[in-house]
Amino acid sequence: LYEYLIQNADDAGARKFYLIADERSFNTPKPNSSLLTPEMILWQGPALWIYNDSEFTEKDFKSLRNLGRSEKSKDNTKIGRFGIGLNCCYHLSDVISFVSGEYITFLDPSQKWLPKTGNPPRKPRGIRIKFIEKDFMKRYSDQAKPYMDIEGCDFSKRFNGTLFRIPLRTKQFMSQSEISDKALSIDELVKM
């Protein structure tokens, strides 16, 4: 897992890369919570954070939309050209999010957790939100809370770099996963 994440950072030209095992939980249900959907409460618990100092490009975003068919596959200079990279994080979680530049992105390959979009409305595999323009912090403060003050992230200005949040699939919620029936604790994550 960690090797793929380092490869992705290297391919992006990052000079800094680190991981944080975060034990904090923000999953206390409350009325009128400001999450993207009420179901997202399940993904507000302990998480793996992945930081690097490079920003996602439009080409990178395009690769994410084509799950398993990375744009890097055509570039022999890229270590991560086989399309595994971020996909390996689905061993830990069903919903991955990240901040890069002026966007926050949520990825949900099972199309179960994110709000419906489009006409007719349907659950997407991912959404990308221009966080300053859409006033993300004000509209979705509970969703944003885990990110606050991690590497200076506060949703009021452009984020220099890329910060992934991989919330851990817990034993309590693993039965609701369509991706894996395996859970992982913070202690197990640290020992990996």
CSV table of C-alpha atoms in Angstrom, one decimal:
chain,number,residue,atom,x,y,z
A,1,LEU,CA,0.0,0.0,0.0
A,2,TYR,CA,2.5,2.6,1.1
A,3,GLU,CA,4.8,1.9,-1.9
A,4,TYR,CA,2.0,2.7,-4.3
A,5,LEU,CA,1.3,6.0,-2.5
A,6,ILE,CA,5.0,7.0,-2.6
A,7,GLN,CA,5.1,6.1,-6.3
A,8,ASN,CA,2.1,8.4,-6.9
A,9,ALA,CA,3.8,11.3,-5.1
A,10,ASP,CA,7.0,10.7,-7.0
A,11,ASP,CA,5.2,10.6,-10.4
A,12,ALA,CA,3.5,14.0,-9.4
A,13,GLY,CA,6.9,15.5,-8.8
A,14,ALA,CA,6.4,15.8,-5.0
A,15,ARG,CA,9.4,16.7,-2.9
A,16,LYS,CA,7.6,16.2,0.4
A,17,PHE,CA,5.5,13.1,1.4
A,18,TYR,CA,4.2,11.9,4.7
A,19,LEU,CA,1.5,9.8,6.3
A,20,ILE,CA,-0.5,10.5,9.4
A,21,ALA,CA,-2.5,7.9,11.4
A,22,ASP,CA,-5.4,10.0,12.9
A,23,GLU,CA,-7.4,8.5,15.8
A,24,ARG,CA,-9.8,11.4,16.0
A,25,SER,CA,-13.6,10.8,15.3
A,26,PHE,CA,-16.1,13.4,14.1
A,27,ASN,CA,-18.9,10.9,13.8
A,28,THR,CA,-21.3,12.1,16.5
A,29,PRO,CA,-24.7,12.2,14.9
A,30,LYS,CA,-26.6,15.4,15.4
A,31,PRO,CA,-29.7,16.9,13.9
A,32,ASN,CA,-29.2,19.1,10.9
A,33,SER,CA,-25.6,18.0,10.5
A,34,SER,CA,-23.8,19.7,7.6
A,35,LEU,CA,-22.4,16.5,5.9
A,36,LEU,CA,-22.8,15.9,2.2
A,37,THR,CA,-25.3,13.2,3.0
A,38,PRO,CA,-26.4,11.7,6.4
A,39,GLU,CA,-24.7,8.4,5.4
A,40,MET,CA,-21.3,10.2,5.3
A,41,ILE,CA,-21.3,10.1,9.2
A,42,LEU,CA,-19.9,6.5,8.8
A,43,TRP,CA,-16.8,8.0,7.3
A,44,GLN,CA,-16.0,10.7,9.9
A,45,GLY,CA,-13.9,8.4,12.1
A,46,PRO,CA,-10.2,7.5,12.3
A,47,ALA,CA,-8.3,7.9,9.1
A,48,LEU,CA,-5.0,7.7,7.2
A,49,TRP,CA,-3.9,11.0,5.9
A,50,ILE,CA,-1.5,11.2,2.9
A,51,TYR,CA,0.2,14.5,2.1
A,52,ASN,CA,2.5,15.5,-0.7
A,53,ASP,CA,3.5,19.0,-1.9
A,54,SER,CA,2.4,18.7,-5.5
A,55,GLU,CA,-1.1,19.6,-6.8
A,56,PHE,CA,-3.4,17.5,-8.9
A,57,THR,CA,-3.6,18.4,-12.6
A,58,GLU,CA,-6.6,18.1,-14.9
A,59,LYS,CA,-4.9,15.0,-16.3
A,60,ASP,CA,-4.8,13.5,-12.8
A,61,PHE,CA,-8.5,14.2,-12.3
A,62,LYS,CA,-9.3,12.6,-15.6
A,63,SER,CA,-7.4,9.5,-14.6
A,64,LEU,CA,-9.4,9.2,-11.4
A,65,ARG,CA,-12.7,9.3,-13.4
A,66,ASN,CA,-11.4,6.4,-15.4
A,67,LEU,CA,-10.9,3.9,-12.5
A,68,GLY,CA,-8.1,1.5,-13.3
A,69,ARG,CA,-7.3,3.2,-16.6
A,70,SER,CA,-4.7,5.7,-15.6
A,71,GLU,CA,-3.5,8.4,-18.0
A,72,LYS,CA,-0.1,7.5,-16.7
A,73,SER,CA,-0.3,4.1,-18.6
A,74,LYS,CA,0.9,5.9,-21.7
A,75,ASP,CA,3.9,7.4,-20.0
A,76,ASN,CA,6.9,5.0,-19.6
A,77,THR,CA,8.6,7.6,-17.3
A,78,LYS,CA,5.9,7.1,-14.6
A,79,ILE,CA,6.4,4.4,-12.0
A,80,GLY,CA,2.7,4.3,-11.3
A,81,ARG,CA,1.6,3.7,-14.9
A,82,PHE,CA,-0.3,0.5,-14.1
A,83,GLY,CA,-3.3,2.2,-12.5
A,84,ILE,CA,-3.0,0.6,-9.0
A,85,GLY,CA,-2.0,3.7,-7.0
A,86,LEU,CA,-4.9,5.2,-5.2
A,87,ASN,CA,-7.1,2.2,-5.9
A,88,CYS,CA,-5.2,0.3,-3.2
A,89,CYS,CA,-6.7,2.6,-0.6
A,90,TYR,CA,-10.1,0.9,-1.1
A,91,HIS,CA,-8.7,-1.9,1.0
A,92,LEU,CA,-9.0,0.5,3.9
A,93,SER,CA,-12.1,2.6,3.0
A,94,ASP,CA,-15.1,2.9,0.7
A,95,VAL,CA,-14.9,6.7,0.4
A,96,ILE,CA,-11.7,8.6,-0.3
A,97,SER,CA,-11.5,12.4,-0.3
A,98,PHE,CA,-8.7,14.8,-1.0
A,99,VAL,CA,-8.0,18.5,-1.2
A,100,SER,CA,-5.7,19.8,-3.9
A,101,GLY,CA,-5.4,23.4,-5.1
A,102,GLU,CA,-8.9,24.9,-5.1
A,103,TYR,CA,-10.8,21.6,-5.1
A,104,ILE,CA,-12.0,19.0,-2.7
A,105,THR,CA,-12.9,15.7,-4.3
A,106,PHE,CA,-14.8,12.7,-2.9
A,107,LEU,CA,-14.6,9.3,-4.5
A,108,ASP,CA,-17.2,6.7,-4.0
A,109,PRO,CA,-16.8,3.8,-6.5
A,110,SER,CA,-19.9,1.9,-5.0
A,111,GLN,CA,-22.1,4.9,-5.7
A,112,LYS,CA,-23.6,4.6,-2.2
A,113,TRP,CA,-22.5,7.5,0.0
A,114,LEU,CA,-22.5,10.7,-2.0
A,115,PRO,CA,-25.5,13.0,-2.8
A,116,LYS,CA,-27.4,12.4,-6.0
A,117,THR,CA,-26.6,14.7,-8.9
A,118,GLY,CA,-27.8,15.2,-12.5
A,119,ASN,CA,-31.1,14.8,-14.3
A,120,PRO,CA,-32.4,12.3,-13.6
A,121,PRO,CA,-30.7,12.3,-10.2
A,122,ARG,CA,-28.3,9.4,-9.5
A,123,LYS,CA,-25.5,8.7,-7.0
A,124,PRO,CA,-22.1,9.5,-8.6
A,125,ARG,CA,-18.8,7.7,-8.3
A,126,GLY,CA,-17.2,11.0,-7.4
A,127,ILE,CA,-17.7,14.7,-7.0
A,128,ARG,CA,-15.3,17.6,-7.2
A,129,ILE,CA,-16.1,20.9,-5.5
A,130,LYS,CA,-14.4,24.2,-5.9
A,131,PHE,CA,-14.3,24.8,-2.2
A,132,ILE,CA,-13.9,28.6,-2.0
A,133,GLU,CA,-16.3,29.4,-4.8
A,134,LYS,CA,-19.0,27.0,-3.3
A,135,ASP,CA,-18.4,28.2,0.3
A,136,PHE,CA,-17.7,24.6,1.3
A,137,MET,CA,-16.6,25.3,4.8
A,138,LYS,CA,-19.8,27.2,5.6
A,139,ARG,CA,-22.2,24.8,3.8
A,140,TYR,CA,-20.6,21.6,4.9
A,141,SER,CA,-18.7,22.5,8.1
A,142,ASP,CA,-19.2,19.0,9.7
A,143,GLN,CA,-17.8,17.4,6.5
A,144,ALA,CA,-14.8,19.8,6.5
A,145,LYS,CA,-14.0,19.4,10.2
A,146,PRO,CA,-11.5,16.5,9.9
A,147,TYR,CA,-9.4,18.5,7.4
A,148,MET,CA,-9.2,21.6,9.5
A,149,ASP,CA,-5.6,22.5,10.4
A,150,ILE,CA,-4.0,19.5,8.8
A,151,GLU,CA,-1.1,21.0,6.9
A,152,GLY,CA,-2.7,24.4,7.1
A,153,CYS,CA,-6.0,23.4,5.4
A,154,ASP,CA,-8.9,25.6,6.3
A,155,PHE,CA,-10.9,26.0,3.0
A,156,SER,CA,-10.5,29.8,3.0
A,157,LYS,CA,-7.6,29.7,0.5
A,158,ARG,CA,-6.0,27.6,-2.2
A,159,PHE,CA,-4.3,24.5,-0.7
A,160,ASN,CA,-0.7,24.1,-1.9
A,161,GLY,CA,-0.2,20.4,-2.3
A,162,THR,CA,-2.5,17.4,-2.1
A,163,LEU,CA,-4.0,16.0,1.1
A,164,PHE,CA,-5.8,12.7,1.0
A,165,ARG,CA,-8.1,11.5,3.7
A,166,ILE,CA,-8.7,7.7,3.8
A,167,PRO,CA,-11.3,7.1,6.6
A,168,LEU,CA,-10.9,3.5,8.0
A,169,ARG,CA,-13.6,0.9,7.4
A,170,THR,CA,-14.5,-0.1,11.0
A,171,LYS,CA,-15.9,-3.3,12.3
A,172,GLN,CA,-19.1,-1.4,13.2
A,173,PHE,CA,-19.8,-0.4,9.6
A,174,MET,CA,-18.0,-3.1,7.5
A,175,SER,CA,-21.3,-5.0,6.9
A,176,GLN,CA,-22.5,-1.9,4.9
A,177,SER,CA,-19.5,-1.9,2.6
A,178,GLU,CA,-19.9,-3.2,-1.0
A,179,ILE,CA,-16.2,-3.1,-1.5
A,180,SER,CA,-14.8,-5.2,1.3
A,181,ASP,CA,-15.8,-7.1,4.5
A,182,LYS,CA,-12.5,-6.3,6.2
A,183,ALA,CA,-12.0,-3.6,8.8
A,184,LEU,CA,-8.8,-2.0,10.1
A,185,SER,CA,-8.1,-0.3,13.4
A,186,ILE,CA,-5.6,2.6,13.8
A,187,ASP,CA,-3.3,0.2,15.6
A,188,GLU,CA,-3.4,-2.3,12.7
A,189,LEU,CA,-2.8,0.5,10.3
A,190,VAL,CA,0.3,1.7,12.1
A,191,LYS,CA,1.7,-1.9,12.2
A,192,MET,CA,1.4,-2.4,8.4
